[in-house]
mmCIF file with all atom_site columns, C-alpha atoms in Angstrom:
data_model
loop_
_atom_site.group_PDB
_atom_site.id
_atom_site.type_symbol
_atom_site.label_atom_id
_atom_site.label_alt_id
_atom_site.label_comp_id
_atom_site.label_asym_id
_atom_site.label_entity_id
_atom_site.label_seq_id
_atom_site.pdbx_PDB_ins_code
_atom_site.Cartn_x
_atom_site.Cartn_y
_atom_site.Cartn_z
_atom_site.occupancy
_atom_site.B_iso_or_equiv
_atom_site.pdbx_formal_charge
_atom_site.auth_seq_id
_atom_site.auth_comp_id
_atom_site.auth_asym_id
_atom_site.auth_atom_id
_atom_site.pdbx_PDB_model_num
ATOM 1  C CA . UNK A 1 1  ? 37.743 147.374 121.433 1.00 0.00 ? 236 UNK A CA 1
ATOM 2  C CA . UNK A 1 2  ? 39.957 145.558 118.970 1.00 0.00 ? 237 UNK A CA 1
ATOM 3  C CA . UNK A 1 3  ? 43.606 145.000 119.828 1.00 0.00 ? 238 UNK A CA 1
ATOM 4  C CA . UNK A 1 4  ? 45.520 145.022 115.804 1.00 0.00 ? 239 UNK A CA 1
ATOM 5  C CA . UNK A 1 5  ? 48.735 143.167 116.191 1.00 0.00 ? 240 UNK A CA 1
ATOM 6  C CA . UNK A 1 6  ? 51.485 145.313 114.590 1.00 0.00 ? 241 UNK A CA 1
ATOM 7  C CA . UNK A 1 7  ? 52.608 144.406 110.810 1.00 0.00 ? 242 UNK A CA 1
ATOM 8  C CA . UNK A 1 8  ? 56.204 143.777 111.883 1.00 0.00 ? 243 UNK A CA 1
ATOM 9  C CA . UNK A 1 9  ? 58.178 142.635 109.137 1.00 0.00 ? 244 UNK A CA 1
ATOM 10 C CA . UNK A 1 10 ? 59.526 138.553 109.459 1.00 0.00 ? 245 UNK A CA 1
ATOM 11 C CA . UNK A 1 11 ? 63.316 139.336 108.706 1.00 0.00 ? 246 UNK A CA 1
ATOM 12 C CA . UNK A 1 12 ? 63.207 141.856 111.329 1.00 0.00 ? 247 UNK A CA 1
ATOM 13 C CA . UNK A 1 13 ? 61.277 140.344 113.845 1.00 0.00 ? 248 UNK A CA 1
ATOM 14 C CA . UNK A 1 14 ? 63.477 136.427 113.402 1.00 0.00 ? 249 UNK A CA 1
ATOM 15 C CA . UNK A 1 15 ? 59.878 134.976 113.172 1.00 0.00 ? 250 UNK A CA 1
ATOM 16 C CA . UNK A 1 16 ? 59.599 131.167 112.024 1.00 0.00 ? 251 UNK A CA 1
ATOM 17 C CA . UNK A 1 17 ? 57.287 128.444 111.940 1.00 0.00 ? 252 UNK A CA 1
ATOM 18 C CA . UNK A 1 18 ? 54.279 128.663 113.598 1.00 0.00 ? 253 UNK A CA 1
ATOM 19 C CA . UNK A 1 19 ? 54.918 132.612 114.521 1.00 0.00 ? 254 UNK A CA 1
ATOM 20 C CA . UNK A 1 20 ? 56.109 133.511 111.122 1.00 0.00 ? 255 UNK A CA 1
ATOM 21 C CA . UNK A 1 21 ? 52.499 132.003 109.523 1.00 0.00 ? 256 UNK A CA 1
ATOM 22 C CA . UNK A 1 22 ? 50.749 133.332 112.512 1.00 0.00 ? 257 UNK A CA 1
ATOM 23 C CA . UNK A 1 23 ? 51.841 137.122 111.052 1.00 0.00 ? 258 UNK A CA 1
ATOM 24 C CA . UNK A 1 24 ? 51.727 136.040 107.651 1.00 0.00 ? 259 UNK A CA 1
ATOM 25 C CA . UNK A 1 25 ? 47.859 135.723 108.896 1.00 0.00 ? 260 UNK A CA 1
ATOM 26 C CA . UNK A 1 26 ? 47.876 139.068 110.641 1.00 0.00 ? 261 UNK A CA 1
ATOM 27 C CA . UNK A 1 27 ? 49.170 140.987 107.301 1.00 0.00 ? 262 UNK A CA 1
ATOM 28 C CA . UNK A 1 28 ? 46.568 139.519 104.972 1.00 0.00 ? 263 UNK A CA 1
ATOM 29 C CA . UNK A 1 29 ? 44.295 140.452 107.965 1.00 0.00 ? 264 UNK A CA 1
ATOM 30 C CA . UNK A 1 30 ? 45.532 144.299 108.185 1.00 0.00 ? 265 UNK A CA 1
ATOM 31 C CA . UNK A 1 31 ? 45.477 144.561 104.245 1.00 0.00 ? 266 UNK A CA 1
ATOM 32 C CA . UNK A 1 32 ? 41.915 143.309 103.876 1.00 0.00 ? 267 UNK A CA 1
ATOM 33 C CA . UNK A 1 33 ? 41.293 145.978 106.336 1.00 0.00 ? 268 UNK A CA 1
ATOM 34 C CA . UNK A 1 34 ? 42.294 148.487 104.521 1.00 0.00 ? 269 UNK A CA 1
ATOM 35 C CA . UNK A 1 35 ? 41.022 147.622 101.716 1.00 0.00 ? 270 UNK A CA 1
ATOM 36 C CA . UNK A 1 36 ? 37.531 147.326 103.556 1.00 0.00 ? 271 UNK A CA 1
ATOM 37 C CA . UNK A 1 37 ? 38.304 151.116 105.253 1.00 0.00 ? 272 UNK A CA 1
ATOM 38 C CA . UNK A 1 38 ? 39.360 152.693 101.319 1.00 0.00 ? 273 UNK A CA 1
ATOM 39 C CA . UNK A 1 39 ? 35.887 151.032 99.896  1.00 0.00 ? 274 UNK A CA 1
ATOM 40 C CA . UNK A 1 40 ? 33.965 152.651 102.671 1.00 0.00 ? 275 UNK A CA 1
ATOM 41 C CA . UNK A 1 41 ? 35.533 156.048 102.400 1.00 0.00 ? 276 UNK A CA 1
ATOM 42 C CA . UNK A 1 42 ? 35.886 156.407 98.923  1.00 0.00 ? 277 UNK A CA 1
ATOM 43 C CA . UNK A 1 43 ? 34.600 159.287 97.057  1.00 0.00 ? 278 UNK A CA 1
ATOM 44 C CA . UNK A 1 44 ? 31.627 158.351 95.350  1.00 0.00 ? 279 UNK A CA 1
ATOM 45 C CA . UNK A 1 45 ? 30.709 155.582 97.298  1.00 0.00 ? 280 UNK A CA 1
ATOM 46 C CA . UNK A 1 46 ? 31.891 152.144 96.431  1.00 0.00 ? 281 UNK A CA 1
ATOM 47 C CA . UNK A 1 47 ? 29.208 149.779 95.900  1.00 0.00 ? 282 UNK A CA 1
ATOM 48 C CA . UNK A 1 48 ? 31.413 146.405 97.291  1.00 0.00 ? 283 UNK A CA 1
ATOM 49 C CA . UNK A 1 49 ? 32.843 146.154 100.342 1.00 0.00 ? 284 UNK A CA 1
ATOM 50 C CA . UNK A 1 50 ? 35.010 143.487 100.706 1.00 0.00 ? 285 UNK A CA 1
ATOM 51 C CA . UNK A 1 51 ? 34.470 142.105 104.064 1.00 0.00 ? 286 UNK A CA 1
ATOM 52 C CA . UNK A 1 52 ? 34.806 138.874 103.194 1.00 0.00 ? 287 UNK A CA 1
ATOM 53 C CA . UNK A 1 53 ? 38.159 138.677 102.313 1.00 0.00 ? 288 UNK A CA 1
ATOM 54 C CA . UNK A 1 54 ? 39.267 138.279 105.925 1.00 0.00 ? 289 UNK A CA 1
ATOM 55 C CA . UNK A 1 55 ? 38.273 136.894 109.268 1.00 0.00 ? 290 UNK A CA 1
ATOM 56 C CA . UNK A 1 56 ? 38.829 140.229 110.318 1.00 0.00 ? 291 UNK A CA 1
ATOM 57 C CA . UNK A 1 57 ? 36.952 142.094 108.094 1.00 0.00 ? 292 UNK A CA 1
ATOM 58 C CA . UNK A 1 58 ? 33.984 139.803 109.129 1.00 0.00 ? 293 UNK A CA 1
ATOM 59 C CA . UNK A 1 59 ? 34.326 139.841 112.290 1.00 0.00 ? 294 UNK A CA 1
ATOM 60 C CA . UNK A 1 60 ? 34.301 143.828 112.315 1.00 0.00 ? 295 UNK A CA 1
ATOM 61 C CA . UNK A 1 61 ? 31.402 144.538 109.485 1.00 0.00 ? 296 UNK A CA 1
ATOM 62 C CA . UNK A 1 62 ? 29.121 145.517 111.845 1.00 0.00 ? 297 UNK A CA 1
ATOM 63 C CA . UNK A 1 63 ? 32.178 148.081 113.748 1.00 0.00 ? 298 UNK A CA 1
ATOM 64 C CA . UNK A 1 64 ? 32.712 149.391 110.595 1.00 0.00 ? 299 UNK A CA 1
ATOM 65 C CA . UNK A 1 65 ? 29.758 150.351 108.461 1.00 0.00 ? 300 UNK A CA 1
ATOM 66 C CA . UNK A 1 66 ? 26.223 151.252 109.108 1.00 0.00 ? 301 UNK A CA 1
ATOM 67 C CA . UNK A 1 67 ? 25.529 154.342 111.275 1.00 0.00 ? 302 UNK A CA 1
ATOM 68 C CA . UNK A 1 68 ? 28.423 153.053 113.331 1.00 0.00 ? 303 UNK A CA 1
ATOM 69 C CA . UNK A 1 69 ? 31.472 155.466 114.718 1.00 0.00 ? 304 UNK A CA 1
ATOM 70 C CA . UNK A 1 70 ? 35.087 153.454 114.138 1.00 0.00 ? 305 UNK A CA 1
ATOM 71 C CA . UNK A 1 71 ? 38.362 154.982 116.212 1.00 0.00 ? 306 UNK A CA 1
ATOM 72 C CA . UNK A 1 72 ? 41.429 154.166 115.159 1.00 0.00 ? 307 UNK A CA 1
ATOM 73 C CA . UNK A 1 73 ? 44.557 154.323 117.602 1.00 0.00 ? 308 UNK A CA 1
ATOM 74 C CA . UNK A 1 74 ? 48.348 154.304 115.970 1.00 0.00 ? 309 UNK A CA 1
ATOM 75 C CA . UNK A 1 75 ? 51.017 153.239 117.759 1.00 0.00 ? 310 UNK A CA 1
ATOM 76 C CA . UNK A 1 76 ? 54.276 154.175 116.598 1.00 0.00 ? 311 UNK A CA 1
ATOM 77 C CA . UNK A 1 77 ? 57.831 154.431 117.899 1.00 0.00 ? 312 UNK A CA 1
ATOM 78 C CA . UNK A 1 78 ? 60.300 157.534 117.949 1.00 0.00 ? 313 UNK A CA 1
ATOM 79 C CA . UNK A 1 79 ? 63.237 155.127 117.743 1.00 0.00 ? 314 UNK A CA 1
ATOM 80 C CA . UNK A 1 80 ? 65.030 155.759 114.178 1.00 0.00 ? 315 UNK A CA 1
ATOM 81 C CA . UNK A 1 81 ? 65.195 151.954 114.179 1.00 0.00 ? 316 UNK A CA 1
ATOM 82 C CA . UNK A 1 82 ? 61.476 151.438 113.650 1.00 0.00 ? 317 UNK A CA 1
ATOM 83 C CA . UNK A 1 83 ? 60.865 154.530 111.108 1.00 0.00 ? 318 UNK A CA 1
ATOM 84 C CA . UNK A 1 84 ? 59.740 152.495 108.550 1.00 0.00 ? 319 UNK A CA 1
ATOM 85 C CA . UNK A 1 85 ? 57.280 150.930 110.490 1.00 0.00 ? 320 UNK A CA 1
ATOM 86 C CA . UNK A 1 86 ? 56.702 154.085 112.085 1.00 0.00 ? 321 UNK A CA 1
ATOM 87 C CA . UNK A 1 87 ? 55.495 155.755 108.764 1.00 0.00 ? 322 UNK A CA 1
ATOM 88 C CA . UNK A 1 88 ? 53.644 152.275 107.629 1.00 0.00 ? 323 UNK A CA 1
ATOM 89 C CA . UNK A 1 89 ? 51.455 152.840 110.638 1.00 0.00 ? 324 UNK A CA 1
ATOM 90 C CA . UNK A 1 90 ? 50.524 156.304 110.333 1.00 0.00 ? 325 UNK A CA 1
ATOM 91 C CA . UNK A 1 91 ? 50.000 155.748 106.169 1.00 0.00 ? 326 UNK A CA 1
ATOM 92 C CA . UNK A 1 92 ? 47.536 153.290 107.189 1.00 0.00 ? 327 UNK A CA 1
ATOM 93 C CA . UNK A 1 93 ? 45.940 155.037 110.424 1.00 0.00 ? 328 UNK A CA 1
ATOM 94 C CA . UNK A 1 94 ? 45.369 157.733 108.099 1.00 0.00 ? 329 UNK A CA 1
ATOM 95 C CA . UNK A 1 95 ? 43.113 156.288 105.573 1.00 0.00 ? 330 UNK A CA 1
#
């Protein structure tokens, strides 16, 4: 089980210094990700995956290809306040 920090956005969230570089770290982390998920589910099959782009990405390459089954849980908010996060989430989830 692998706990993805949210992608807040820094203006939003106040974040600086050592927490704004810290999520600066978790977005290129999340992106890579994706790009790792598209490669593996693309239609025909992509012959690189990039899981080297990211910590993350190498630390899950074994999760996330192979015979292996990867679950993916969203969580979002209902507050009007977060909708753009909100959809964010479930535009990525649903890759």
């Amino acid at each position: 089980l692998v706990d993805l920090a949210g992608s807040e956005r820094a203006k939003k969230t106040g974040a600086v210094g050592v927490r704004f570089k810290e999520s600066v770290g978790i977005n290129q982390g999340l992106l890579s990700l994706g790009k790792v998920i598209r490669a593996l589910t693309a239609v025909p099959a992509s012959t690189h995956i990039p899981y080297r782009e990211s910590k993350l990405t190498r630390f899950l390459q074994d999760s996330l290809g192979g015979n292996s089954r990867t679950l993916m849980l969203a969580c979002i908010s209902t507050a009007e306040s977060n909708l753009h996060e909100t959809l964010s989430t479930l535009q990525y989830a649903s890759r």
